[in-house]
Amino acid sequence: MDIRSHNPDDAATYLLAAKSILSGKGFGVDFADQFLPNIAQGPLFPLLLTPVVCLFGFHFLALKLYVIFLSLGACFVVYFFFRTYLKSRKEALVALLLFAGSPVIYSLSHEILSETVFIPFLLLTVWSWDKVLRGKEAKVLTWMALLF
């Protein structure tokens, strides 16, 4: 595994935002002795990075292992999402293998980028709205309120 980032600008922005959140300054970036609020990116991914930044600092191997762990979580969400809508476990497993074996997913899975976290949240949102539209909204709306 290559511990360098192939997209250092985005990774640096996420890491600096996580450090800023940890320091109590809020969601933004310290740049040239000036705090700049971050409006270009959402706060979820930096919030997810804060425990690792708190424990290990900017240790890229620890950060990449954490992102790989989050990517594995995305695989579970993909499997359960498709298990809900496909006829059999075998079809859901094929969907999971197509997802996990995708070159794009593989290349993003070890980068310090928000895309691998975006996918499971997108699928959870679609699944939740499907449940709401089918009239099972009480439990789902509670979970959506807690998650989002």
Coordinates of C-alpha atoms in Angstrom, one line a residue:
M1 CA 0.0 0.0 0.0
D2 CA 1.3 3.4 -1.0
I3 CA 1.1 5.7 2.0
R4 CA 1.4 8.9 -0.2
S5 CA -1.7 10.7 -1.2
H6 CA -2.4 11.0 -4.9
N7 CA -4.7 13.9 -4.3
P8 CA -2.8 15.9 -1.6
D9 CA -4.8 19.2 -1.9
D10 CA -8.2 17.6 -0.9
A11 CA -6.5 15.4 1.7
A12 CA -4.7 18.3 3.2
T13 CA -7.9 20.4 3.4
Y14 CA -9.8 17.5 5.2
L15 CA -6.9 17.0 7.6
L16 CA -6.5 20.7 8.4
A17 CA -10.3 21.0 8.9
A18 CA -10.1 18.0 11.3
K19 CA -7.3 19.6 13.2
S20 CA -9.2 22.9 13.3
I21 CA -12.3 21.1 14.8
L22 CA -10.1 19.4 17.4
S23 CA -8.5 22.7 18.4
G24 CA -12.0 24.2 19.0
K25 CA -11.8 26.8 16.2
G26 CA -14.6 25.2 14.3
F27 CA -14.9 23.9 10.7
G28 CA -12.3 25.7 8.7
V29 CA -8.6 26.0 7.9
D30 CA -5.8 28.0 9.5
F31 CA -3.9 29.5 6.7
A32 CA -1.1 32.1 7.1
D33 CA -2.1 33.0 10.6
Q34 CA -5.7 33.5 9.5
F35 CA -8.7 31.3 10.1
L36 CA -10.7 30.7 7.0
P37 CA -14.1 29.0 7.4
N38 CA -14.5 26.1 5.0
I39 CA -17.5 26.5 2.7
A40 CA -16.2 24.4 -0.2
Q41 CA -16.5 21.0 1.5
G42 CA -18.9 19.5 4.0
P43 CA -17.9 18.9 7.6
L44 CA -18.8 15.1 7.8
F45 CA -15.6 13.7 6.6
P46 CA -13.3 15.9 8.7
L47 CA -15.5 15.0 11.7
L48 CA -15.0 11.3 10.9
L49 CA -11.2 12.0 10.7
T50 CA -11.0 13.8 14.0
P51 CA -10.5 10.6 16.2
V52 CA -7.6 9.4 14.1
V53 CA -6.0 12.9 14.0
C54 CA -6.5 13.2 17.7
L55 CA -4.8 9.9 18.4
F56 CA -2.1 9.8 15.8
G57 CA -1.8 13.3 14.3
F58 CA -1.1 13.4 10.6
H59 CA 0.2 9.8 10.5
F60 CA -0.7 8.9 6.9
L61 CA -0.6 5.1 7.4
A62 CA -3.1 5.3 10.3
L63 CA -5.3 7.7 8.3
K64 CA -5.2 5.4 5.3
L65 CA -6.0 2.3 7.4
Y66 CA -8.9 4.2 8.9
V67 CA -10.2 5.1 5.4
I68 CA -9.9 1.5 4.3
F69 CA -11.9 0.5 7.4
L70 CA -14.6 3.1 6.4
S71 CA -14.5 1.6 2.8
L72 CA -15.2 -1.8 4.2
G73 CA -18.2 -0.3 6.0
A74 CA -19.3 1.0 2.6
C75 CA -19.2 -2.5 1.3
F76 CA -21.5 -3.7 4.1
V77 CA -23.9 -0.9 3.3
V78 CA -23.9 -1.8 -0.4
Y79 CA -24.6 -5.4 0.4
F80 CA -27.5 -4.7 2.7
F81 CA -28.9 -2.1 0.4
F82 CA -29.0 -4.5 -2.5
R83 CA -30.1 -7.4 -0.3
T84 CA -33.2 -5.3 0.4
Y85 CA -34.1 -4.8 -3.3
L86 CA -32.8 -7.9 -5.0
K87 CA -34.3 -11.4 -5.0
S88 CA -31.5 -13.4 -3.4
R89 CA -28.4 -13.2 -1.3
K90 CA -26.4 -14.4 -4.4
E91 CA -27.6 -11.4 -6.4
A92 CA -26.7 -9.0 -3.5
L93 CA -23.3 -10.7 -3.3
V94 CA -22.7 -10.2 -7.0
A95 CA -23.6 -6.5 -6.6
L96 CA -21.2 -6.3 -3.7
L97 CA -18.4 -7.9 -5.7
L98 CA -19.1 -5.6 -8.6
F99 CA -18.9 -2.6 -6.3
A100 CA -15.8 -3.7 -4.4
G101 CA -14.0 -4.9 -7.5
S102 CA -14.6 -1.6 -9.3
P103 CA -11.3 0.1 -10.2
V104 CA -12.7 3.5 -9.1
I105 CA -13.8 2.2 -5.7
Y106 CA -10.5 0.3 -5.3
S107 CA -8.4 3.4 -6.1
L108 CA -10.5 5.6 -3.8
S109 CA -10.6 3.1 -0.9
H110 CA -7.2 4.0 0.3
E111 CA -7.2 7.7 -0.4
I112 CA -7.9 10.3 2.3
L113 CA -11.0 11.5 0.4
S114 CA -14.7 11.7 1.2
E115 CA -16.0 9.6 -1.7
T116 CA -15.9 6.3 0.1
V117 CA -17.9 7.8 2.9
F118 CA -20.3 9.5 0.6
I119 CA -21.4 6.3 -1.1
P120 CA -22.8 4.5 2.0
F121 CA -24.5 7.7 3.2
L122 CA -26.1 8.2 -0.3
L123 CA -27.4 4.6 -0.2
L124 CA -28.7 4.9 3.3
T125 CA -30.5 8.1 2.3
V126 CA -32.1 6.4 -0.7
W127 CA -33.0 3.4 1.4
S128 CA -34.5 5.6 4.1
W129 CA -36.6 7.6 1.7
D130 CA -37.9 4.4 0.2
K131 CA -39.0 3.3 3.6
V132 CA -40.6 6.7 4.2
L133 CA -42.5 6.5 0.9
R134 CA -43.7 3.0 1.7
G135 CA -45.2 4.2 5.0
K136 CA -42.7 2.8 7.4
E137 CA -41.5 6.3 8.3
A138 CA -41.6 6.4 12.2
K139 CA -38.5 4.3 12.8
V140 CA -36.7 5.4 9.7
L141 CA -37.2 9.1 10.4
T142 CA -35.8 8.6 13.9
W143 CA -32.7 6.9 12.5
M144 CA -32.3 9.6 9.9
A145 CA -32.5 12.3 12.5
L146 CA -29.8 10.5 14.5
L147 CA -27.5 9.9 11.5
F148 CA -27.9 13.2 9.7

